[in-house]
mmCIF file of C-alpha atoms in Angstrom:
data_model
loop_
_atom_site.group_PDB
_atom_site.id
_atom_site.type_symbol
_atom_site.label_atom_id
_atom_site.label_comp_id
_atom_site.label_asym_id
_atom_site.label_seq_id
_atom_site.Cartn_x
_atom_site.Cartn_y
_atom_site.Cartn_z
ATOM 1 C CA UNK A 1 -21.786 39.493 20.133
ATOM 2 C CA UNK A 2 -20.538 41.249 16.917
ATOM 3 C CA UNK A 3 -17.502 40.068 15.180
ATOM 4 C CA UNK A 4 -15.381 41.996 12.794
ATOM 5 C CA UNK A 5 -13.017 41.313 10.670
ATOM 6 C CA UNK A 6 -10.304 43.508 8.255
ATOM 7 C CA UNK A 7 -7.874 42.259 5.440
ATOM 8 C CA UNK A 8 -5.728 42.671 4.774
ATOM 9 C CA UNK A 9 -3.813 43.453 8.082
ATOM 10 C CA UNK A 10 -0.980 44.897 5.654
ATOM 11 C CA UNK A 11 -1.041 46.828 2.341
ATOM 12 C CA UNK A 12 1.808 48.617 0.218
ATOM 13 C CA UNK A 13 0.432 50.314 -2.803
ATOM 14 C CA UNK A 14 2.580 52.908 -5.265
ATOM 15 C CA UNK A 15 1.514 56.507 -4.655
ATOM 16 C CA UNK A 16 -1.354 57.499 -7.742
ATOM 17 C CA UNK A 17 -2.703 53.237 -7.509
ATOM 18 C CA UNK A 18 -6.072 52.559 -5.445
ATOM 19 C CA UNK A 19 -6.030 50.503 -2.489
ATOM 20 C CA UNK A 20 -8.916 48.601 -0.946
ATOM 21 C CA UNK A 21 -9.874 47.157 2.622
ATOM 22 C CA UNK A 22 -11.898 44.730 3.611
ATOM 23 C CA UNK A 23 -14.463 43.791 6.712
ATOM 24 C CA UNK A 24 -16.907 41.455 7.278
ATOM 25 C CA UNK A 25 -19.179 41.522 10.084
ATOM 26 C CA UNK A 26 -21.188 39.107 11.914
ATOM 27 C CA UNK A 27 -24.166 40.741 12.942
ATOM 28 C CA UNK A 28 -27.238 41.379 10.573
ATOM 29 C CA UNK A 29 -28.825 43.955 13.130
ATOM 30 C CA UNK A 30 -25.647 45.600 12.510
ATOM 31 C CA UNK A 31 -26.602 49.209 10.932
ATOM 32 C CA UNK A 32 -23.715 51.470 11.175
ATOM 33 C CA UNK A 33 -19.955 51.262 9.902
ATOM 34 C CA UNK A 34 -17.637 54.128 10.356
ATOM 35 C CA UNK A 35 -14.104 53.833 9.166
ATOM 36 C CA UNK A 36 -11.221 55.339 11.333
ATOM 37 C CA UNK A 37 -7.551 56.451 10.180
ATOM 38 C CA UNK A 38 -4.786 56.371 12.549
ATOM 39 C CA UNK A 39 -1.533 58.104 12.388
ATOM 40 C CA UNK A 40 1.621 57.631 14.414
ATOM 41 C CA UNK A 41 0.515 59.039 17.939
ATOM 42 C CA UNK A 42 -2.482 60.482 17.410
ATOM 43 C CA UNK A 43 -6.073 58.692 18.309
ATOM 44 C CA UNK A 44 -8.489 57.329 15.416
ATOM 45 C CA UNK A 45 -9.908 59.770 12.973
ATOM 46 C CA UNK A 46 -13.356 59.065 11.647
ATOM 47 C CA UNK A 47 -12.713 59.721 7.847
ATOM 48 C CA UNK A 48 -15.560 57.978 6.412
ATOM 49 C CA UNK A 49 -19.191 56.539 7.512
ATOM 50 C CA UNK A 50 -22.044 54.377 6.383
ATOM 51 C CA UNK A 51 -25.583 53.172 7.124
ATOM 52 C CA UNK A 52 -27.306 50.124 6.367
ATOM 53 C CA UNK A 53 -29.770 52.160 4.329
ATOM 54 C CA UNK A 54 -26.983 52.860 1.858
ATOM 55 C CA UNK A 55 -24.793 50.881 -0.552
ATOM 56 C CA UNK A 56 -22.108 53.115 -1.708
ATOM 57 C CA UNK A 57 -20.779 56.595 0.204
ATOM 58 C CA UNK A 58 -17.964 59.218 -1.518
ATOM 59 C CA UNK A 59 -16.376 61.689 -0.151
ATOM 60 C CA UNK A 60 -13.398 62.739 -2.560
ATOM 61 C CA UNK A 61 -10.894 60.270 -2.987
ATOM 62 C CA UNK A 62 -12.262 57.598 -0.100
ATOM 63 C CA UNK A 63 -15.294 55.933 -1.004
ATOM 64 C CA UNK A 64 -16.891 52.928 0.987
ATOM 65 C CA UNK A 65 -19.108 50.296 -0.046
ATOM 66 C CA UNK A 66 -21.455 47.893 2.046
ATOM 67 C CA UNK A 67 -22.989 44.713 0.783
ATOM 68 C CA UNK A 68 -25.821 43.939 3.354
ATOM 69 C CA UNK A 69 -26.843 40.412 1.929
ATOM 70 C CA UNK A 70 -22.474 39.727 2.334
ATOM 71 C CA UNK A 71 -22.586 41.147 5.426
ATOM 72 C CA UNK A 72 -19.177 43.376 4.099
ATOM 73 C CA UNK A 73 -18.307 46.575 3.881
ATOM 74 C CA UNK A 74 -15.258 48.227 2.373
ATOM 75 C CA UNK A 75 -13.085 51.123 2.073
ATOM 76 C CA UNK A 76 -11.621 52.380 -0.834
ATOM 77 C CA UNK A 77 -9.419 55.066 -1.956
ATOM 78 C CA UNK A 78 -8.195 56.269 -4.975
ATOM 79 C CA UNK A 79 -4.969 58.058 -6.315
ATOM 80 C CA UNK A 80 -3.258 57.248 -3.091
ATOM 81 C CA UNK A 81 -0.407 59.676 -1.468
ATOM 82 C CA UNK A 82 2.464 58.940 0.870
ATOM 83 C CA UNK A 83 0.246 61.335 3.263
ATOM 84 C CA UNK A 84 -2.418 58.519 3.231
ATOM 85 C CA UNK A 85 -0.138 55.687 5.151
ATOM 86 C CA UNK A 86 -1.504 55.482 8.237
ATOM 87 C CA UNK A 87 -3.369 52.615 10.123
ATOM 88 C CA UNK A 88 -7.366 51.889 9.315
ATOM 89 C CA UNK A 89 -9.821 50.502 11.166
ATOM 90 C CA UNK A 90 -12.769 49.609 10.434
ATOM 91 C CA UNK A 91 -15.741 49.086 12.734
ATOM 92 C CA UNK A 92 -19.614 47.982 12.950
ATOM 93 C CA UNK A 93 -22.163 48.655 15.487
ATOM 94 C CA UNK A 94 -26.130 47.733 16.093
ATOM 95 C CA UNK A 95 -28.449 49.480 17.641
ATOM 96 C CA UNK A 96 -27.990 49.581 21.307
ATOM 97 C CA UNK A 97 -24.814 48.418 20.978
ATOM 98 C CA UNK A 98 -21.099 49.179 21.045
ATOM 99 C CA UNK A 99 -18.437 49.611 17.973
ATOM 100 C CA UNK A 100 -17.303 46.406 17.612
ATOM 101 C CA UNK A 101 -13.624 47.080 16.007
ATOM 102 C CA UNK A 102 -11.606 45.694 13.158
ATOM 103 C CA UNK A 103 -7.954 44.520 14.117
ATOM 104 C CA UNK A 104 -6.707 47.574 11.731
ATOM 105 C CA UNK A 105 -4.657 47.305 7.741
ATOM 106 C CA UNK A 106 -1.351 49.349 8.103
ATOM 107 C CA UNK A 107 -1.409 51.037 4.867
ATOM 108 C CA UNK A 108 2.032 52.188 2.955
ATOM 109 C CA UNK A 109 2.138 54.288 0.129
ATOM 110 C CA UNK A 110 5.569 54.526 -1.803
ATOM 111 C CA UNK A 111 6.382 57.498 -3.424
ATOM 112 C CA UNK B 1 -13.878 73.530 18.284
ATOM 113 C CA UNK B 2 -12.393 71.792 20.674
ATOM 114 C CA UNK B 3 -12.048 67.674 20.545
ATOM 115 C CA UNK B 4 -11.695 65.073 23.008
ATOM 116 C CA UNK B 5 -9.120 66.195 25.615
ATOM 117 C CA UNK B 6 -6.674 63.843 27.146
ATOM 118 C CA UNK B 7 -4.151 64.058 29.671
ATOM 119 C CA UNK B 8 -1.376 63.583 30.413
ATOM 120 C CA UNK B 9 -0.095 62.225 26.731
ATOM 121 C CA UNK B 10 2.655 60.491 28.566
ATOM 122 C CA UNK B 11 2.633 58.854 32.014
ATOM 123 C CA UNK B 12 5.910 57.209 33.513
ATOM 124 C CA UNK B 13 5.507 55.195 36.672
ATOM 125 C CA UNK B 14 6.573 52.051 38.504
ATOM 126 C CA UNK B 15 4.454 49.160 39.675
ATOM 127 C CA UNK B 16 2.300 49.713 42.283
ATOM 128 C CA UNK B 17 1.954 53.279 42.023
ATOM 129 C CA UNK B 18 -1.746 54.626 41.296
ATOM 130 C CA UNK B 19 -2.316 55.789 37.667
ATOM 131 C CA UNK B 20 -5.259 58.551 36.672
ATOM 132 C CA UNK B 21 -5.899 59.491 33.504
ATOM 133 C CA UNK B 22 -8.015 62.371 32.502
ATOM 134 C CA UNK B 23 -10.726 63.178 29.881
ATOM 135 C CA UNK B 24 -12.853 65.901 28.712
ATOM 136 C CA UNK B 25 -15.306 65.050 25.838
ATOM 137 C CA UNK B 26 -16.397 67.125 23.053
ATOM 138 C CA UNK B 27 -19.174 69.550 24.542
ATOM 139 C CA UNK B 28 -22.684 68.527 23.758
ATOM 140 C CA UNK B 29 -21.629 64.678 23.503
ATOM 141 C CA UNK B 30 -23.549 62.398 26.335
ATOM 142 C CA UNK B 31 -21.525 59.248 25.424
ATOM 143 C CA UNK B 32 -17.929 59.088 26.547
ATOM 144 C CA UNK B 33 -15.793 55.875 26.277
ATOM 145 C CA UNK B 34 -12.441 54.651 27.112
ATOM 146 C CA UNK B 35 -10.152 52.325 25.398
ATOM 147 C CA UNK B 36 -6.939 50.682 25.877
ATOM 148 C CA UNK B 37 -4.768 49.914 22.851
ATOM 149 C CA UNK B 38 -1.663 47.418 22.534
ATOM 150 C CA UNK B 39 -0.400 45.567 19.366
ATOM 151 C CA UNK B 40 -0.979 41.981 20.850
ATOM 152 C CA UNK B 41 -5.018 42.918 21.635
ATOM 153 C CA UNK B 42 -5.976 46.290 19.276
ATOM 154 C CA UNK B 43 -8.204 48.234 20.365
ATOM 155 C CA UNK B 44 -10.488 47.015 23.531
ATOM 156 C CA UNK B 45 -13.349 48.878 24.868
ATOM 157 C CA UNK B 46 -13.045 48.785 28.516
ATOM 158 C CA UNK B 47 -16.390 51.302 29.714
ATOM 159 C CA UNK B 48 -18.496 53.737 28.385
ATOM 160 C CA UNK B 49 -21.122 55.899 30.083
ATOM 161 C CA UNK B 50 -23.953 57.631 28.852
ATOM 162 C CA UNK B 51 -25.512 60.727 30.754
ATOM 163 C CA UNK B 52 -22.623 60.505 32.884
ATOM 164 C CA UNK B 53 -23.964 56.728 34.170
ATOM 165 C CA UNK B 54 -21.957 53.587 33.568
ATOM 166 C CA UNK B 55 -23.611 51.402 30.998
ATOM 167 C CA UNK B 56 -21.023 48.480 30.407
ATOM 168 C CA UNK B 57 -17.862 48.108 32.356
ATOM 169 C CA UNK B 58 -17.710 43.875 30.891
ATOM 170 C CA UNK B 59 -14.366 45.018 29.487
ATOM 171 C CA UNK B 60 -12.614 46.373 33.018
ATOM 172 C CA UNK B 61 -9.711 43.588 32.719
ATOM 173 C CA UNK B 62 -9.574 43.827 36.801
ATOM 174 C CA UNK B 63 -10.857 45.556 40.389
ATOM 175 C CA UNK B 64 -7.525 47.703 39.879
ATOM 176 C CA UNK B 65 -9.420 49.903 36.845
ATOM 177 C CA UNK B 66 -12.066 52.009 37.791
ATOM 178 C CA UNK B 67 -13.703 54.986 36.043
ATOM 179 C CA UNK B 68 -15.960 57.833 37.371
ATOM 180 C CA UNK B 69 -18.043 60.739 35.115
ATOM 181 C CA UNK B 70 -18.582 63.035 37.900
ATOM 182 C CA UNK B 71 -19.896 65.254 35.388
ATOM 183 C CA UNK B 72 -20.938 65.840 31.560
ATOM 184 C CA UNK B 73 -17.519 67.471 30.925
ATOM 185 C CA UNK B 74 -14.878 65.016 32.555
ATOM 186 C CA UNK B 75 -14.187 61.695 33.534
ATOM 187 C CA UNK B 76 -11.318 59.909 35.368
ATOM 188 C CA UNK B 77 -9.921 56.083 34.355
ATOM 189 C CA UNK B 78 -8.029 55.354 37.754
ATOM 190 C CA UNK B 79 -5.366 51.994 37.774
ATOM 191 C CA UNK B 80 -4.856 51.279 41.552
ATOM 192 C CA UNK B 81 -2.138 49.489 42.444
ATOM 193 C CA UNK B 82 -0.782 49.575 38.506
ATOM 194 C CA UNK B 83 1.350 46.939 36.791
ATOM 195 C CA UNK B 84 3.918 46.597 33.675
ATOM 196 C CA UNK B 85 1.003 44.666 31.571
ATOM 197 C CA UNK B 86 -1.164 47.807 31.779
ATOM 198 C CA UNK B 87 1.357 49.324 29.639
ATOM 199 C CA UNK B 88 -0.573 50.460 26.531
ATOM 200 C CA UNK B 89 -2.319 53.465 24.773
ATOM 201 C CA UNK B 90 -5.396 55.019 26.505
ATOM 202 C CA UNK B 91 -7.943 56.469 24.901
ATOM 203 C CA UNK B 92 -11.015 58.705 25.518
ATOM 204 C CA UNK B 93 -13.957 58.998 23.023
ATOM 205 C CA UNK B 94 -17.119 60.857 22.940
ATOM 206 C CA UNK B 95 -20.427 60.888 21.195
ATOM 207 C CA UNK B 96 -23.914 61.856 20.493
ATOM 208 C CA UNK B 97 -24.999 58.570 21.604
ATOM 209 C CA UNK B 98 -23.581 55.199 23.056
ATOM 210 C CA UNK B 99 -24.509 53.619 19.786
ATOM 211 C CA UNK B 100 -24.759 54.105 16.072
ATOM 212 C CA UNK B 101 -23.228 57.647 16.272
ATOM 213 C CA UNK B 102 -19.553 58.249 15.390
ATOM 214 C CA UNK B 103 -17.217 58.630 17.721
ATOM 215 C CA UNK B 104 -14.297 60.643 18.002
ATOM 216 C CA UNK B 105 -11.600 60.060 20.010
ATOM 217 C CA UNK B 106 -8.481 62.176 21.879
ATOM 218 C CA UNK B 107 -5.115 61.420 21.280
ATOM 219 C CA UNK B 108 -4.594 58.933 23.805
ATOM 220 C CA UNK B 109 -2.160 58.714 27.312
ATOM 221 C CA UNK B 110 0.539 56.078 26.674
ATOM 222 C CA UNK B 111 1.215 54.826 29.795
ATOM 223 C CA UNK B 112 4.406 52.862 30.739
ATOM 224 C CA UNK B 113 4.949 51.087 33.836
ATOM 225 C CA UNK B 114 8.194 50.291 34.965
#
């Protein structure tokens, strides 16, 4: 099956610096890799998605990026704010198959 | 619109006692999953249904979990006789489609067993 994996599992960053997680993935049929954000006590968030037809995605401040020949995909966003700590994971599925999840980067931003 | 509706968000109980948690997914979704969520394993898939049928239950730890979709709008995760290591987060997700479609996902039952 599909393996995943995120780095880093922590990541402090100043609020107005970008910050950047990583996945790699195991499975070229893989075609599909939505990132989630969790906050304290809530459930996962989709923020941010992308297919394998597609290198780069933006939406605002988040942008992710996925490198097919790699096999990695990452998030990225930019002029962090404390509001953006929060837990991301990021996941990878093929078709007729699953989401196969990251183990998750516990983002900080310091004011 | 409405999301993913769990309940309860908390659940309190000691060993041996039966455990249900509840789910409605996101009208119009046919995919509905549940996961369980602790800090030693992450995020686990334990079943997901599509059109209300069971596709993949591999990640049922035991015979004590069992899950029903009696119906396109709600679904059941049932832990029967429950024990303190099935004390994590549960959560319910739904989608347009078992695969490649996102999912979203309620804000979970954390369940505690004494």
């Amino acid at each position: 099956g599909e393996n995943v994996e995120q780095h880093p599992s922590t990541l402090s960053v100043q609020e107005g610096d970008s910050a950047v997680i990583k996945c790699t993935y195991s499975d070229s049929a893989s075609n599909y890799f939505p990132w989630y954000k969790q906050e304290l006590g809530k459930g996962p968030q989709l923020i941010i998605d992308i297919r394998s037809n597609v290198g780069e995605k933006k939406d605002q401040r988040i942008a992710v990026t996925l490198n097919k020949t790699a096999k990695h995909f990452s998030l990225h966003i930019t002029e962090t704010q404390p509001e953006d700590s929060a837990v991301y994971f990021c996941a990878a599925s093929s078709p007729g198959n699953q989401f196969y999840f990251g183990t998750g980067t516990s983002l900080t931003v310091i004011p | 619109d409405a999301g993913v509706i769990q309940s309860p968000r908390h659940e309190v109980t000691e060993m041996g006692q039966e455990v249900t948690l509840r789910c409605k997914p996101i009208s119009g979704h046919n995919s509905l999953f549940w996961y369980r969520q602790t800090m030693m394993r992450g995020l686990e898939l334990l079943i997901y249904f599509n059109n209300n049928v069971p596709i993949d239950d591999s990640g049922m730890p035991e015979d004590r979990f069992s899950a029903k979709m009696p119906n396109a709008s709600f679904s059941t995760l049932k832990i029967q006789p429950s024990e303190p290591r099935d004390s994590a987060v549960y959560f319910c997700a739904s989608s347009g489609s078992y695969t490649s479609q996102p999912q979203h996902f309620g804000d979970g039952t954390r369940l505690s067993i004494l």
